[in-house]
mmCIF file of C-alpha atoms in Angstrom:
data_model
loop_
_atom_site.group_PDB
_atom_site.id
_atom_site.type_symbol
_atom_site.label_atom_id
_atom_site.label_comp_id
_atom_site.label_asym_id
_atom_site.label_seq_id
_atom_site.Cartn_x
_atom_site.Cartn_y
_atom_site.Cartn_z
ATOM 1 C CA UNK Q 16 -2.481 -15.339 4.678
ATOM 2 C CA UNK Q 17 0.081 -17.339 2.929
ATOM 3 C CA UNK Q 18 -2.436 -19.073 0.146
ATOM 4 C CA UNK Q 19 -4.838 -18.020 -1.922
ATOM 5 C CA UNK Q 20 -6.596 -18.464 -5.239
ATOM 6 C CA UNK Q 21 -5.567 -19.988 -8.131
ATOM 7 C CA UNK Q 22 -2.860 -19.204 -10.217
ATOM 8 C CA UNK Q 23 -4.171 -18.453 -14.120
ATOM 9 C CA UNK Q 24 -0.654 -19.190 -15.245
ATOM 10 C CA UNK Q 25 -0.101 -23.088 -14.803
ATOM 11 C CA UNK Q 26 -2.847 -23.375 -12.270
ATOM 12 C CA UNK Q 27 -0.839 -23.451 -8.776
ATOM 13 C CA UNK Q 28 -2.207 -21.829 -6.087
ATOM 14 C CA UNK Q 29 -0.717 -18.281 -5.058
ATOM 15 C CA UNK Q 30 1.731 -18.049 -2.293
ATOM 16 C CA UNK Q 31 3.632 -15.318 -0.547
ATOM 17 C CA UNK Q 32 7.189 -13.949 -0.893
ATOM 18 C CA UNK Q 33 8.813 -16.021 1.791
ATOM 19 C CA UNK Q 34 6.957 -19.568 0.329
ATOM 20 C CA UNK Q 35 9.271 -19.136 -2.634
ATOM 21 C CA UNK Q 36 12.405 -18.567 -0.601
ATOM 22 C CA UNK Q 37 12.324 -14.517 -0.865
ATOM 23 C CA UNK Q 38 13.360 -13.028 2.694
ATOM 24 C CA UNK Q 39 14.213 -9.203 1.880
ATOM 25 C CA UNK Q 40 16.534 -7.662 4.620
ATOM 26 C CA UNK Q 41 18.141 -9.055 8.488
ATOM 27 C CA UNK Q 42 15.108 -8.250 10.463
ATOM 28 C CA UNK Q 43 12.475 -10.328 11.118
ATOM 29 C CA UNK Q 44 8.528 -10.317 10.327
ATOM 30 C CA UNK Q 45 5.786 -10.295 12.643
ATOM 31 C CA UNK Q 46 3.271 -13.235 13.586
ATOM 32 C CA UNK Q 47 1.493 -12.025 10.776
ATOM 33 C CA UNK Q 48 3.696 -10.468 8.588
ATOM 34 C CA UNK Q 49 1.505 -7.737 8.000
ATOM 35 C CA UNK Q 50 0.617 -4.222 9.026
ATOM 36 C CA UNK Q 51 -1.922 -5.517 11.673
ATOM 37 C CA UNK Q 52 0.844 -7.163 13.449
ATOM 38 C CA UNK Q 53 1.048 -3.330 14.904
ATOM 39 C CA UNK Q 54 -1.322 -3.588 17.666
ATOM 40 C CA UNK Q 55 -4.652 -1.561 16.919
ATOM 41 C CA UNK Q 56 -3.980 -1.181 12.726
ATOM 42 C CA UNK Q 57 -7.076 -2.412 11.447
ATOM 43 C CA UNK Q 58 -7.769 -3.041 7.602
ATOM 44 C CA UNK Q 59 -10.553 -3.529 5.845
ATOM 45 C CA UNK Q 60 -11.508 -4.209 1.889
ATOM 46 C CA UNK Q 61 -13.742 -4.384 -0.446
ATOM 47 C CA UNK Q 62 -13.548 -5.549 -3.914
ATOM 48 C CA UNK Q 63 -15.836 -4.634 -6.881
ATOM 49 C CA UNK Q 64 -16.161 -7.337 -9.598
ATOM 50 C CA UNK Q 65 -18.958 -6.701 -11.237
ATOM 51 C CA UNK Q 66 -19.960 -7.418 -15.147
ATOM 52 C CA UNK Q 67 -17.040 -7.453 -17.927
ATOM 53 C CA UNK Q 68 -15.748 -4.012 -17.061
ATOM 54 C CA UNK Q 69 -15.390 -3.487 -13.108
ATOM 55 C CA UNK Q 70 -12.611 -4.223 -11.621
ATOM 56 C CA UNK Q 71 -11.746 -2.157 -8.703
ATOM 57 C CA UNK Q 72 -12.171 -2.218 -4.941
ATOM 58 C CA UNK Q 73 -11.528 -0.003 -1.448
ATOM 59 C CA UNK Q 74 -8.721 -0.562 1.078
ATOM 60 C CA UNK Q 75 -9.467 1.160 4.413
ATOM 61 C CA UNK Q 76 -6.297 1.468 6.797
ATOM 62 C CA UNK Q 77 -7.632 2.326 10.708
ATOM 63 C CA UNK Q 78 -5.361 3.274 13.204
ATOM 64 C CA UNK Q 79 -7.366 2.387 15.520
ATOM 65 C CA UNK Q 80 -10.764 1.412 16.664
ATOM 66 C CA UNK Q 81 -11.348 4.190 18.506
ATOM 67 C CA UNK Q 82 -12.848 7.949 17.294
ATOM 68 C CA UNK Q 83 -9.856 8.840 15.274
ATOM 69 C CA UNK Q 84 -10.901 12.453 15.003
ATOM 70 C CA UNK Q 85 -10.587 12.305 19.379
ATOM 71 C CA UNK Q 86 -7.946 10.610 19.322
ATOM 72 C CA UNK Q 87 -5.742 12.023 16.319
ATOM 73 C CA UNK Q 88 -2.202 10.072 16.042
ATOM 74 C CA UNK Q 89 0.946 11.567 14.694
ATOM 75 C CA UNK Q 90 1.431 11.012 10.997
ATOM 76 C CA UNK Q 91 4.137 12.340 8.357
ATOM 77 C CA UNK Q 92 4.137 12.365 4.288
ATOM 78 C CA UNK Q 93 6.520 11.891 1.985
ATOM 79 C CA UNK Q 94 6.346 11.877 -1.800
ATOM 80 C CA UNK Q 95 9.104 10.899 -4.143
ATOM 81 C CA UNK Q 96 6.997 12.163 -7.622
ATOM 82 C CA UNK Q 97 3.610 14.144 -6.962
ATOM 83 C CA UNK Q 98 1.979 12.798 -9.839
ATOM 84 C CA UNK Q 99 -1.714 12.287 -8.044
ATOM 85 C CA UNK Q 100 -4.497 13.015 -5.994
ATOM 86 C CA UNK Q 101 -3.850 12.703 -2.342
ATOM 87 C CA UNK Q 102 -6.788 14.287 -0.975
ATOM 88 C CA UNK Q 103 -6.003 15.552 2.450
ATOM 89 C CA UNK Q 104 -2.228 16.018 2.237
ATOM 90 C CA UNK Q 105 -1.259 19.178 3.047
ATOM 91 C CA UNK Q 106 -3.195 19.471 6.428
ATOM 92 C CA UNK Q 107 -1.491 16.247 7.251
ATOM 93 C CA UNK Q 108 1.858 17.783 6.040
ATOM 94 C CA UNK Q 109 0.802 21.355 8.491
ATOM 95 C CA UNK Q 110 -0.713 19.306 11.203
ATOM 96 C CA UNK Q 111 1.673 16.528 11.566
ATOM 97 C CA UNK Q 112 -1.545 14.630 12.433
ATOM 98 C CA UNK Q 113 -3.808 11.840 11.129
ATOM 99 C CA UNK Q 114 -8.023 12.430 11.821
ATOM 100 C CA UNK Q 115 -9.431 10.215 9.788
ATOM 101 C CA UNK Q 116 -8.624 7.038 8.423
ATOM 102 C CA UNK Q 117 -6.675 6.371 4.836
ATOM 103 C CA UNK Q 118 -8.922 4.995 1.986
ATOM 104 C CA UNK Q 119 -7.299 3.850 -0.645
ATOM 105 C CA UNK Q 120 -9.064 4.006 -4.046
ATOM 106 C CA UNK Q 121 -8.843 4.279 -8.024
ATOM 107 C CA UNK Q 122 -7.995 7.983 -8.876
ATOM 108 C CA UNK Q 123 -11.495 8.869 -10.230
ATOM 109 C CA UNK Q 124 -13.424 7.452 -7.192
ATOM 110 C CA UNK Q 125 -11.271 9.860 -4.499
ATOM 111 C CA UNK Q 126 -14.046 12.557 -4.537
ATOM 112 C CA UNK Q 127 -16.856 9.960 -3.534
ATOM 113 C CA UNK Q 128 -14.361 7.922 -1.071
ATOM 114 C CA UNK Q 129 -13.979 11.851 0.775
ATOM 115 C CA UNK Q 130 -17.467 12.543 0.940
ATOM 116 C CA UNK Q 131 -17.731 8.916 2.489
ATOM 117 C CA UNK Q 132 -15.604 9.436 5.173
ATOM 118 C CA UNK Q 133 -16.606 12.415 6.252
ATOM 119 C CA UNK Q 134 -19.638 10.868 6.607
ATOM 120 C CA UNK Q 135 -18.922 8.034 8.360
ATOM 121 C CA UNK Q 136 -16.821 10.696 10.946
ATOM 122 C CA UNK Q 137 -19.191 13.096 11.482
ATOM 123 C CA UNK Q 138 -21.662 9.586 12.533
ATOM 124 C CA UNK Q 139 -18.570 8.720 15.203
ATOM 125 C CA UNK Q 140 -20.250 9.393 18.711
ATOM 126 C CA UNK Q 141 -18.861 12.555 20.002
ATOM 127 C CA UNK Q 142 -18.928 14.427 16.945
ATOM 128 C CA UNK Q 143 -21.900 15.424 16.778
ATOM 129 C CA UNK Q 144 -20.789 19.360 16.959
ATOM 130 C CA UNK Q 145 -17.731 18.786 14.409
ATOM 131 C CA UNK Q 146 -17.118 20.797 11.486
ATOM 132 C CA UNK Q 147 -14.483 20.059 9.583
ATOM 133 C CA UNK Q 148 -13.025 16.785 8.502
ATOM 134 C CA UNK Q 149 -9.507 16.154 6.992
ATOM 135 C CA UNK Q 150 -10.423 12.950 5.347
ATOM 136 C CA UNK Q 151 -7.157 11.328 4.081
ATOM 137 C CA UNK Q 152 -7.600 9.377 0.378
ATOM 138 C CA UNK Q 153 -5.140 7.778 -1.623
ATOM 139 C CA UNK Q 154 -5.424 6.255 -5.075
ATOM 140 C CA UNK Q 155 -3.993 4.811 -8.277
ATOM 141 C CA UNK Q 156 -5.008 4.600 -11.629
ATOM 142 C CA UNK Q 157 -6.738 1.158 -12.287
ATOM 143 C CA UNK Q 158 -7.731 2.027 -15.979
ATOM 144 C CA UNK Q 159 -5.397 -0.318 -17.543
ATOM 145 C CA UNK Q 160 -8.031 -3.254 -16.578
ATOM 146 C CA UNK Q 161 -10.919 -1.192 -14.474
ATOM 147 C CA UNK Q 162 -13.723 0.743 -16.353
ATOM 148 C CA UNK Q 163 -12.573 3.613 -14.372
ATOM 149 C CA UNK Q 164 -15.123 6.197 -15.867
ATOM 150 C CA UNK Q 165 -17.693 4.344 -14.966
ATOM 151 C CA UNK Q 166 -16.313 5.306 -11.053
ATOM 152 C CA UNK Q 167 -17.283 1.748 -9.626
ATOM 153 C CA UNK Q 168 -17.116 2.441 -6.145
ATOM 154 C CA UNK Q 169 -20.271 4.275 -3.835
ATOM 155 C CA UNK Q 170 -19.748 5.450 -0.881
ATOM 156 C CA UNK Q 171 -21.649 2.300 0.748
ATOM 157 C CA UNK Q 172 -18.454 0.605 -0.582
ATOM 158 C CA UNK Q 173 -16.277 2.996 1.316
ATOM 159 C CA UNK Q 174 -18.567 2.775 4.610
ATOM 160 C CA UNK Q 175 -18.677 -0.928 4.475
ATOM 161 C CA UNK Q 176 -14.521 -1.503 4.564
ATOM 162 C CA UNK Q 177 -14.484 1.045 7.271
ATOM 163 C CA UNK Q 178 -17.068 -0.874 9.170
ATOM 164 C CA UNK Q 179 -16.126 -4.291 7.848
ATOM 165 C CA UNK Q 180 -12.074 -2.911 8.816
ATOM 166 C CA UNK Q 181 -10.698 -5.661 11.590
ATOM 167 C CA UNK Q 182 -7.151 -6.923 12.844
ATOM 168 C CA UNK Q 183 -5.857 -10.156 12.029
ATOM 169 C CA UNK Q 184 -4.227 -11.241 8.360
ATOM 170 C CA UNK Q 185 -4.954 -9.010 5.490
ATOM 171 C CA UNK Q 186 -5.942 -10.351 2.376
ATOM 172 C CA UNK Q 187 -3.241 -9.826 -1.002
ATOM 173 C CA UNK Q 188 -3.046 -9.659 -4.632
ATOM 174 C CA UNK Q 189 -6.381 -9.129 -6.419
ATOM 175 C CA UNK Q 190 -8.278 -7.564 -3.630
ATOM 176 C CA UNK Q 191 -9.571 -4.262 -2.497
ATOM 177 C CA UNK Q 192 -7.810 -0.992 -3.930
ATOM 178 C CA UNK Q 193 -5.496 -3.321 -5.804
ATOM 179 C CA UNK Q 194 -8.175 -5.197 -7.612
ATOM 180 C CA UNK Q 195 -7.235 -3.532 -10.975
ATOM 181 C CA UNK Q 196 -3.908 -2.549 -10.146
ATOM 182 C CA UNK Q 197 -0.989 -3.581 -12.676
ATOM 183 C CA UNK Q 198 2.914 -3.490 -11.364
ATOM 184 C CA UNK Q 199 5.990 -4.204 -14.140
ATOM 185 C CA UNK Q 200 4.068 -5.463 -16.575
ATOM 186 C CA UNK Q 201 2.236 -8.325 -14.479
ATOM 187 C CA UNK Q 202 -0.830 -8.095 -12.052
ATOM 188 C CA UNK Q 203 -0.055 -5.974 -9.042
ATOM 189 C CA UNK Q 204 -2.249 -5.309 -6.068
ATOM 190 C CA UNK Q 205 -2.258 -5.044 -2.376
ATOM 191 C CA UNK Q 206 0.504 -6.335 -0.111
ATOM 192 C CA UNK Q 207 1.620 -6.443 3.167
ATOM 193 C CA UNK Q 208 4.964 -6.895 5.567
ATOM 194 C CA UNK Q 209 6.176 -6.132 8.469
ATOM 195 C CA UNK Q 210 9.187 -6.356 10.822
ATOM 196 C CA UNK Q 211 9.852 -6.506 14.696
ATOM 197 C CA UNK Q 212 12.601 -4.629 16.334
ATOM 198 C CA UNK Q 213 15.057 -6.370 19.243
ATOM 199 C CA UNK Q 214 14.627 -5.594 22.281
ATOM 200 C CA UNK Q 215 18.331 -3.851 22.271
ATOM 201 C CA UNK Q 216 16.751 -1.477 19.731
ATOM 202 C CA UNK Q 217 13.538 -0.534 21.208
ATOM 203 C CA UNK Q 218 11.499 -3.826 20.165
ATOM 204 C CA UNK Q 219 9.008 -1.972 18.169
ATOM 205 C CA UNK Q 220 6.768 -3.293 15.292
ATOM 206 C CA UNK Q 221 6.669 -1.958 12.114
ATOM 207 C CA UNK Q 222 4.206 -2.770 9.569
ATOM 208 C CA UNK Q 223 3.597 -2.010 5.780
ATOM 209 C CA UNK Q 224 0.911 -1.925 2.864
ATOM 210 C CA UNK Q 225 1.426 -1.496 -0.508
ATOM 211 C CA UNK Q 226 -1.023 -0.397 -3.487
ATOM 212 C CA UNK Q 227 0.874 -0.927 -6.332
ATOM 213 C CA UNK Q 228 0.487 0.231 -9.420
ATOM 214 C CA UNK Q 229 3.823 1.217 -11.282
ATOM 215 C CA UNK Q 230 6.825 -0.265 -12.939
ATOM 216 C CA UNK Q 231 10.261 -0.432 -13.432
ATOM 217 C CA UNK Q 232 12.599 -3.653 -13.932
ATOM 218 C CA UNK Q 233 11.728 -6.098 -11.263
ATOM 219 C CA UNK Q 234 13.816 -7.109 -8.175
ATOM 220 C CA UNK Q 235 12.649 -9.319 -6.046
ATOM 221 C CA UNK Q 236 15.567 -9.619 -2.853
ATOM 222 C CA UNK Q 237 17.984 -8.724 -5.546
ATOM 223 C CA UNK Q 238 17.520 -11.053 -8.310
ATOM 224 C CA UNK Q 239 16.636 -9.560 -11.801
ATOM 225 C CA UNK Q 240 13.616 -11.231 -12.575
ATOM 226 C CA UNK Q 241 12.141 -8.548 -14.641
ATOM 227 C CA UNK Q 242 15.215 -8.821 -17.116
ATOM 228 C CA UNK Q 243 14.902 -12.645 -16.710
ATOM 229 C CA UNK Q 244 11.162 -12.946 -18.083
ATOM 230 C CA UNK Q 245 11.239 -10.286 -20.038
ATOM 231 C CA UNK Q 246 9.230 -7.829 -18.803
ATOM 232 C CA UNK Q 247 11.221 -4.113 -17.618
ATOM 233 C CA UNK Q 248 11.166 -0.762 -18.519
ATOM 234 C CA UNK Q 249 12.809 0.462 -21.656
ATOM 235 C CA UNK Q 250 13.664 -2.497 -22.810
ATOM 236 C CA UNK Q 251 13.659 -1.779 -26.511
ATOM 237 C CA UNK Q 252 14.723 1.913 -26.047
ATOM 238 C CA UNK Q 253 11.566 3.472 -27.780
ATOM 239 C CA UNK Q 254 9.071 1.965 -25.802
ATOM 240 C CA UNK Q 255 7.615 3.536 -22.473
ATOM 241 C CA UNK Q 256 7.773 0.228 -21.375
ATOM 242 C CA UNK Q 257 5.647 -0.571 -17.517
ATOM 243 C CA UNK Q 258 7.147 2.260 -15.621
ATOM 244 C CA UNK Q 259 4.060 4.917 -15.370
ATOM 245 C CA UNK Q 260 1.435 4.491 -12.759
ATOM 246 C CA UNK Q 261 1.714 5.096 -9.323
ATOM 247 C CA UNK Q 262 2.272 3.173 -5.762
ATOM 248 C CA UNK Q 263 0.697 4.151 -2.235
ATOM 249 C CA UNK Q 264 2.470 3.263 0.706
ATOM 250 C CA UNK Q 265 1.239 3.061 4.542
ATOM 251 C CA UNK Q 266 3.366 2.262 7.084
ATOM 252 C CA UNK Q 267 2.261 2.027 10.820
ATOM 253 C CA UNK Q 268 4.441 1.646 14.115
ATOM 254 C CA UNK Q 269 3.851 1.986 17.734
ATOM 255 C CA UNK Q 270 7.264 3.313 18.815
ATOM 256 C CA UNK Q 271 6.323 7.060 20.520
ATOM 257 C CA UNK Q 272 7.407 9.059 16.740
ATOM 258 C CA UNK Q 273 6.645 12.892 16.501
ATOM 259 C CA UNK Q 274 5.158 13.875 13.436
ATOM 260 C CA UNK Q 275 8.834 14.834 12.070
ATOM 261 C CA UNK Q 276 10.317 11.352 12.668
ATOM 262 C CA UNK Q 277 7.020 10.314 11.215
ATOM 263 C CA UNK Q 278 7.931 11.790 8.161
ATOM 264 C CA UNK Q 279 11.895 11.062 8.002
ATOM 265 C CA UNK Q 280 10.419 7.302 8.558
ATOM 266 C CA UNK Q 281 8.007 7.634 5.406
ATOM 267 C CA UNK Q 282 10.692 8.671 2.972
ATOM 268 C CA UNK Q 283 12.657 5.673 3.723
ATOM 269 C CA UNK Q 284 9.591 3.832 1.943
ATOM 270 C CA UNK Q 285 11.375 4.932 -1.418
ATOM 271 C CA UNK Q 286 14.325 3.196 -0.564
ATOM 272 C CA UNK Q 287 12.001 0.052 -0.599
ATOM 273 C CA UNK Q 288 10.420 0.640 -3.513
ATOM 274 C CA UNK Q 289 13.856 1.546 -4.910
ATOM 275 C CA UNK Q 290 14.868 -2.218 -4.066
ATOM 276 C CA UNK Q 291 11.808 -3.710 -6.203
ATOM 277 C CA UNK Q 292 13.041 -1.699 -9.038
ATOM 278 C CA UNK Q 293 11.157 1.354 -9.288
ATOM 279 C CA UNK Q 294 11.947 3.387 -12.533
ATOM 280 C CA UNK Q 295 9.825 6.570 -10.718
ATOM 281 C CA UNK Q 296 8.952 7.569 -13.730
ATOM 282 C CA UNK Q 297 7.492 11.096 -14.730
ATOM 283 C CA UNK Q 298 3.665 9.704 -14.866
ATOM 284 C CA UNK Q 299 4.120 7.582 -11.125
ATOM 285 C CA UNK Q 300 3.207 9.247 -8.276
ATOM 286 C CA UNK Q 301 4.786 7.764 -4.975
ATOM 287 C CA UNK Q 302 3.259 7.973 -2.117
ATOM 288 C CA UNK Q 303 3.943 6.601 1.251
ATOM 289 C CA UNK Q 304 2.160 8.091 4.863
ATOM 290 C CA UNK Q 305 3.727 6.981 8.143
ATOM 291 C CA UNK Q 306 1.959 6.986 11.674
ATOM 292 C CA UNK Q 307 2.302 5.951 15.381
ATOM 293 C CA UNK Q 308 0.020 4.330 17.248
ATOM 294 C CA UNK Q 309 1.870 4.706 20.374
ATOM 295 C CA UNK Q 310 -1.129 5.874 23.405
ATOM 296 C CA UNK Q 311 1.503 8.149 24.480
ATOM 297 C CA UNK Q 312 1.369 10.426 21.710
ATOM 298 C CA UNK Q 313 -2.053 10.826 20.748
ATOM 299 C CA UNK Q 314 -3.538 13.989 20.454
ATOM 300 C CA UNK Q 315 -4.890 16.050 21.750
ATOM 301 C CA UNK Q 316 -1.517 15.974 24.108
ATOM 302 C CA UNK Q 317 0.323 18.916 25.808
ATOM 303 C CA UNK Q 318 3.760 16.690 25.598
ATOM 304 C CA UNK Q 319 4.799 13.332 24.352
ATOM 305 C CA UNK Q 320 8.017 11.120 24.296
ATOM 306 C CA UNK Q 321 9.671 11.511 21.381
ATOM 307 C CA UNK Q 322 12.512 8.362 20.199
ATOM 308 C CA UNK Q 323 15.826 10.009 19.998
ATOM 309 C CA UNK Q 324 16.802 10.593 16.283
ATOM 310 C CA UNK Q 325 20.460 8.639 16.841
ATOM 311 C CA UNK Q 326 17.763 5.859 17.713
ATOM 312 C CA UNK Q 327 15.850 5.929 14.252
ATOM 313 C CA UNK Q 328 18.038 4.168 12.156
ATOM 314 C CA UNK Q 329 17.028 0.608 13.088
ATOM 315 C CA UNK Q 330 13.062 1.657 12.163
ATOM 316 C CA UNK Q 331 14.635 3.225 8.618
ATOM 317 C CA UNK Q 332 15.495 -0.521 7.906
ATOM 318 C CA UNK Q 333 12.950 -2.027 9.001
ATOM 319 C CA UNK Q 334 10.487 0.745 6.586
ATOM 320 C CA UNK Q 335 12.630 -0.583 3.786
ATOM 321 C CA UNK Q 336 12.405 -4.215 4.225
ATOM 322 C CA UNK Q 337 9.292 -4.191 4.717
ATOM 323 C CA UNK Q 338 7.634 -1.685 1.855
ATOM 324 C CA UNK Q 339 10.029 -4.326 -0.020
ATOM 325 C CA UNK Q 340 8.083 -7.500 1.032
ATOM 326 C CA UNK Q 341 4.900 -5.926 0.851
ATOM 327 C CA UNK Q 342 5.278 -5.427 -2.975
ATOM 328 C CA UNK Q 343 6.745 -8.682 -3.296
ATOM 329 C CA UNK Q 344 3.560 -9.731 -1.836
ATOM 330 C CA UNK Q 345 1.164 -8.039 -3.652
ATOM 331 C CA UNK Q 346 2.411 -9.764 -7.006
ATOM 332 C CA UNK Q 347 3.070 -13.498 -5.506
ATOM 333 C CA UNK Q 348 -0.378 -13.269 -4.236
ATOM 334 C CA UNK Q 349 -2.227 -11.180 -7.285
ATOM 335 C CA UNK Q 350 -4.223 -13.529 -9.549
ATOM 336 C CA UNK Q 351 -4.992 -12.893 -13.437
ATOM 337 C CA UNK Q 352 -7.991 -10.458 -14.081
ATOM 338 C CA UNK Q 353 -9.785 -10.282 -16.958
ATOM 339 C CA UNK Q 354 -11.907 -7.828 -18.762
ATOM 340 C CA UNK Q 355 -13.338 -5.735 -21.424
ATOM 341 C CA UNK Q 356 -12.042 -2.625 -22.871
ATOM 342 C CA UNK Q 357 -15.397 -0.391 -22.844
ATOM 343 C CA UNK Q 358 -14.548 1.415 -25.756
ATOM 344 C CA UNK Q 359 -13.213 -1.168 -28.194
ATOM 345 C CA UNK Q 360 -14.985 -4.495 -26.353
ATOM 346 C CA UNK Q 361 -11.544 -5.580 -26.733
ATOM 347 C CA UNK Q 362 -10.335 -8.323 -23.943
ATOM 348 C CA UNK Q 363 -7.946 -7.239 -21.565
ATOM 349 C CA UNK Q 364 -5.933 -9.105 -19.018
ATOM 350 C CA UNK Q 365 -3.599 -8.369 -16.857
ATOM 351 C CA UNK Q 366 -1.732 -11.421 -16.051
ATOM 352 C CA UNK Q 367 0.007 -13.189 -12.790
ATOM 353 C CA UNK Q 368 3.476 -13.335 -12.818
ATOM 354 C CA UNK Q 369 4.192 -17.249 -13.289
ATOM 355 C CA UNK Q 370 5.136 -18.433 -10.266
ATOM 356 C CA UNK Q 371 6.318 -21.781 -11.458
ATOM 357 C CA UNK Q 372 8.648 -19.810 -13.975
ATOM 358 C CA UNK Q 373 9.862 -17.443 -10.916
ATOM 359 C CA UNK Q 374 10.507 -20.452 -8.756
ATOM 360 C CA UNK Q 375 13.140 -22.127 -11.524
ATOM 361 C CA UNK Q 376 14.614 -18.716 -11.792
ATOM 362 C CA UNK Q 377 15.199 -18.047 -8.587
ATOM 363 C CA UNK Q 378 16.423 -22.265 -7.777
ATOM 364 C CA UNK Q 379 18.575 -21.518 -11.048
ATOM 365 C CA UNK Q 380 20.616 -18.551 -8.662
ATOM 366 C CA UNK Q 381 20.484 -20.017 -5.989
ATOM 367 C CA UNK Q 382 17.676 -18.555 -3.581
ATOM 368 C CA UNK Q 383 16.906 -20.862 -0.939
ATOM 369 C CA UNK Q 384 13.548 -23.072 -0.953
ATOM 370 C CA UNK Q 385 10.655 -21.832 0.865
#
C-alpha cells in the first residue's frame, strides 16, 4: 500500500518510507515490499475502535494456508531485552519449530488471543485427536492511548484475522496490533519491508513486520530526525524520555533455514532496530521470530537442506534493511489517534509524525525526492 488516510498534522495523506526518498540499505524490495512478498505469508488484521477509550487491534502472521500444526515450519527466537509476554517461546526455542500461527496483541489481551488459537487449531481438519497446542502470541503495551484494562479484544477478534488472514499488500500505521502503539514519541504501529536476494546469492525473499512500540532517538536511513524535531530519549537528562515500551519483530523467508540459522537470522533484527535508533531500554522488550517457508523443510521431515552458514551473510543484510523499513513504515503510514484517559477523562493523543516537516528535513540534507 503506498497511501493511506489522512494525515492529522497538516492534512496530507500518509505515504510510505520510499515516497519521501528513504531507501534503507543496497538490496532491493519486493513487488510488494512487504512480508507477503514471501510466497505463502499470509496476514491478517483487525482493528478495534470502539467508543473514547479502545484503541487496539490483532495482527495474525500465517505461514501458510495450510494446517500449520501438519505442516510445522522451522522457526528461531531471539530477544535483545525480555521485558514481556511471549506466550509460547520456549517450546519454539526447544523445538526449533513454528505450530501455530503468531498473533500479535496488546500485553493484557495475550491470555484470550492463546485460548483463541488453540481454538481455531484444534477446528483445523485433521486435528481432531490433537492435544496440545503451542500457540505462539506476541504483544506490546498499548496503554499509553488504549484502555488496556478494559482487554478490548475477544477471541472472535482473534478468529476473524486468522480467517480474514490473506496475501497481497498489508495494511500500515494505525491498524491491527499497532492501533494503539506509540514509537519515539510519535504514533507508531504496524509496518512492513522486504528485500529480494540476486540470483548469485541464492535469490531468496525476505520479508519483515514490525509492531512497534518503543523509543529511542529517531533515524530514519541515517538522518537524525528525532534530534531534528525534538523528540529523543534523554533529552533533558532527567527525563525517561520515549525509550520504554517494546517492539515485535517477524521475519519470514523461503530459503531452506534450519531452525539454528533461523535463529542467527532473527538476531540480526536488532541490528535493524539498532539503525532506527533504539535506546533498548530496561522497560522494552525486543522481540523478533524468524521462519522458513521453504516445502523442503517442513516438518514432520527425516532430513532437509540446510543453506551453508558461509552463505548467510547476504540474508543477515537483507533482515536488517528490512526490520529497518518496516519501522520506517509503520510511522510514515500511522495516523493521529485520539482518546480518553479512563481514569482522569483526560484527552490523549498520540500524534503522526509531520510528514511535511520530515520532508523539509530530509530535502534540507539532502535525501533524494521520492
Amino acid at each position: 500500500m503506498s497511501g493511506g488516510g489522512p494525515d492529522a498534522v497538516g492534512g496530507a495523506a500518509r505515504c510510505r518510507a520510499r515516497a519521501l526518498g528513504l531507501r534503507p540499505g543496497i538490496f532491493p524490495p519486493g513487488a510488494l515490499n512487504a512480508i507477503t512478498d514471501v510466497a505463502g505469508v499470509l496476514v491478517g488484521q483487525v482493528t478495534k475502535r470502539e467508543g473514547e477509550f479502545t484503541r487496539t487491534g490483532v495482527t495474525a502472521i500465517r505461514p501458510h494456508g495450510g494446517n500449520l500444526f501438519r505442516e510445522r515450519v522451522p522457526a528461531g527466537l531471539a530477544v535483545m531485552n525480555g521485558f514481556g509476554k511471549l506466550a509460547g517461546a520456549t517450546q519454539l526455542q526447544e523445538l526449533g519449530e513454528l505450530e501455530s500461527p503468531i498473533v500479535l496483541v496488546n500485553t493484557l489481551s495475550v491470555g484470550r488471543a492463546m485460548e483463541a488459537v488453540v481454538d481455531w487449531t484444534l477446528a483445523q481438519p485433521g486435528n481432531e485427536a490433537v492435544l496440545s497446542v503451542n500457540a505462539v502470541v506476541g504483544e506490546t503495551n498499548d496503554g499509553r492511548l488504549n484502555d488496556i484494562r478494559r482487554r478490548g479484544i475477544e477471541g472472535a477478534d482473534v478468529l476473524a484475522a486468522l480467517e480474514g488472514a490473506t496475501a497481497g499488500p498489508v495494511a500500515e500505521g494505525s491498524v491491527g496490533a499497532g492501533t494503539g502503539t506509540m514509537a519515539f514519541g510519535w504514533k507508531g504501529g504496524i509496518g512492513t519491508s522486504s528485500r529480494r536476494l540476486p540470483e548469485a546469492l541464492g535469490g531468496f525473499t525476505l520479508g519483515a513486520l514490525v509492531q512497534s512500540n518503543y523509543g529511542g532517538a529517531l533515524l530514519m536511513d541515517g538522518h537524525r530526525v528525532g534530534e531534528a524535531l525534538g523528540r529523543f530519549h534523554l533529552r533533558e537528562h532527567a527525563d525517561k524520555g520515549d525509550a520504554d515500551g517494546s517492539v515485535m519483530v517477524v521475519l519470514a523467508t523461503d530459503a531452506p533455514l534450519s531452525d539454528r540459522n533461523l535463529s542467527r537470522l532473527a538476531l540480526r533484527a536488532m541490528a535493524g532496530l539498532a539503525r532506527t535508533g533504539a535506546a533498548f531500554s530496561d522497560g522494552s522488550g525486543d522481540y523478533a521470530i524468524a521462519f522458513s517457508t521453504h516445502p523442503g523443510v517442513r516438518c514432520p521431515r527425516d532430513s532437509y537442506p540446510d543453506w551453508p552458514n558461509e552463505r548467510m551473510s547476504p540474508l543477515f543484510v537483507a533482515a536488517i534493511e528490512a526490520v529497518e523499513e518496516a519501522v520506517l513504515n509503520s510511522l510514515t503510514m500511522a495516523t493521529t489517534i485520539e482518546s480518553r484517559d479512563p481514569l482522569t477523562r483526560r484527552k490523549r493523543k498520540g500524534e503522526a509524525i509531520d510528514l511535511g516537516a520530515l520532508r523539509a528535513l530530509l530535502a534540507g540534507r539532502g535525501a533524494p525526492a521520492g
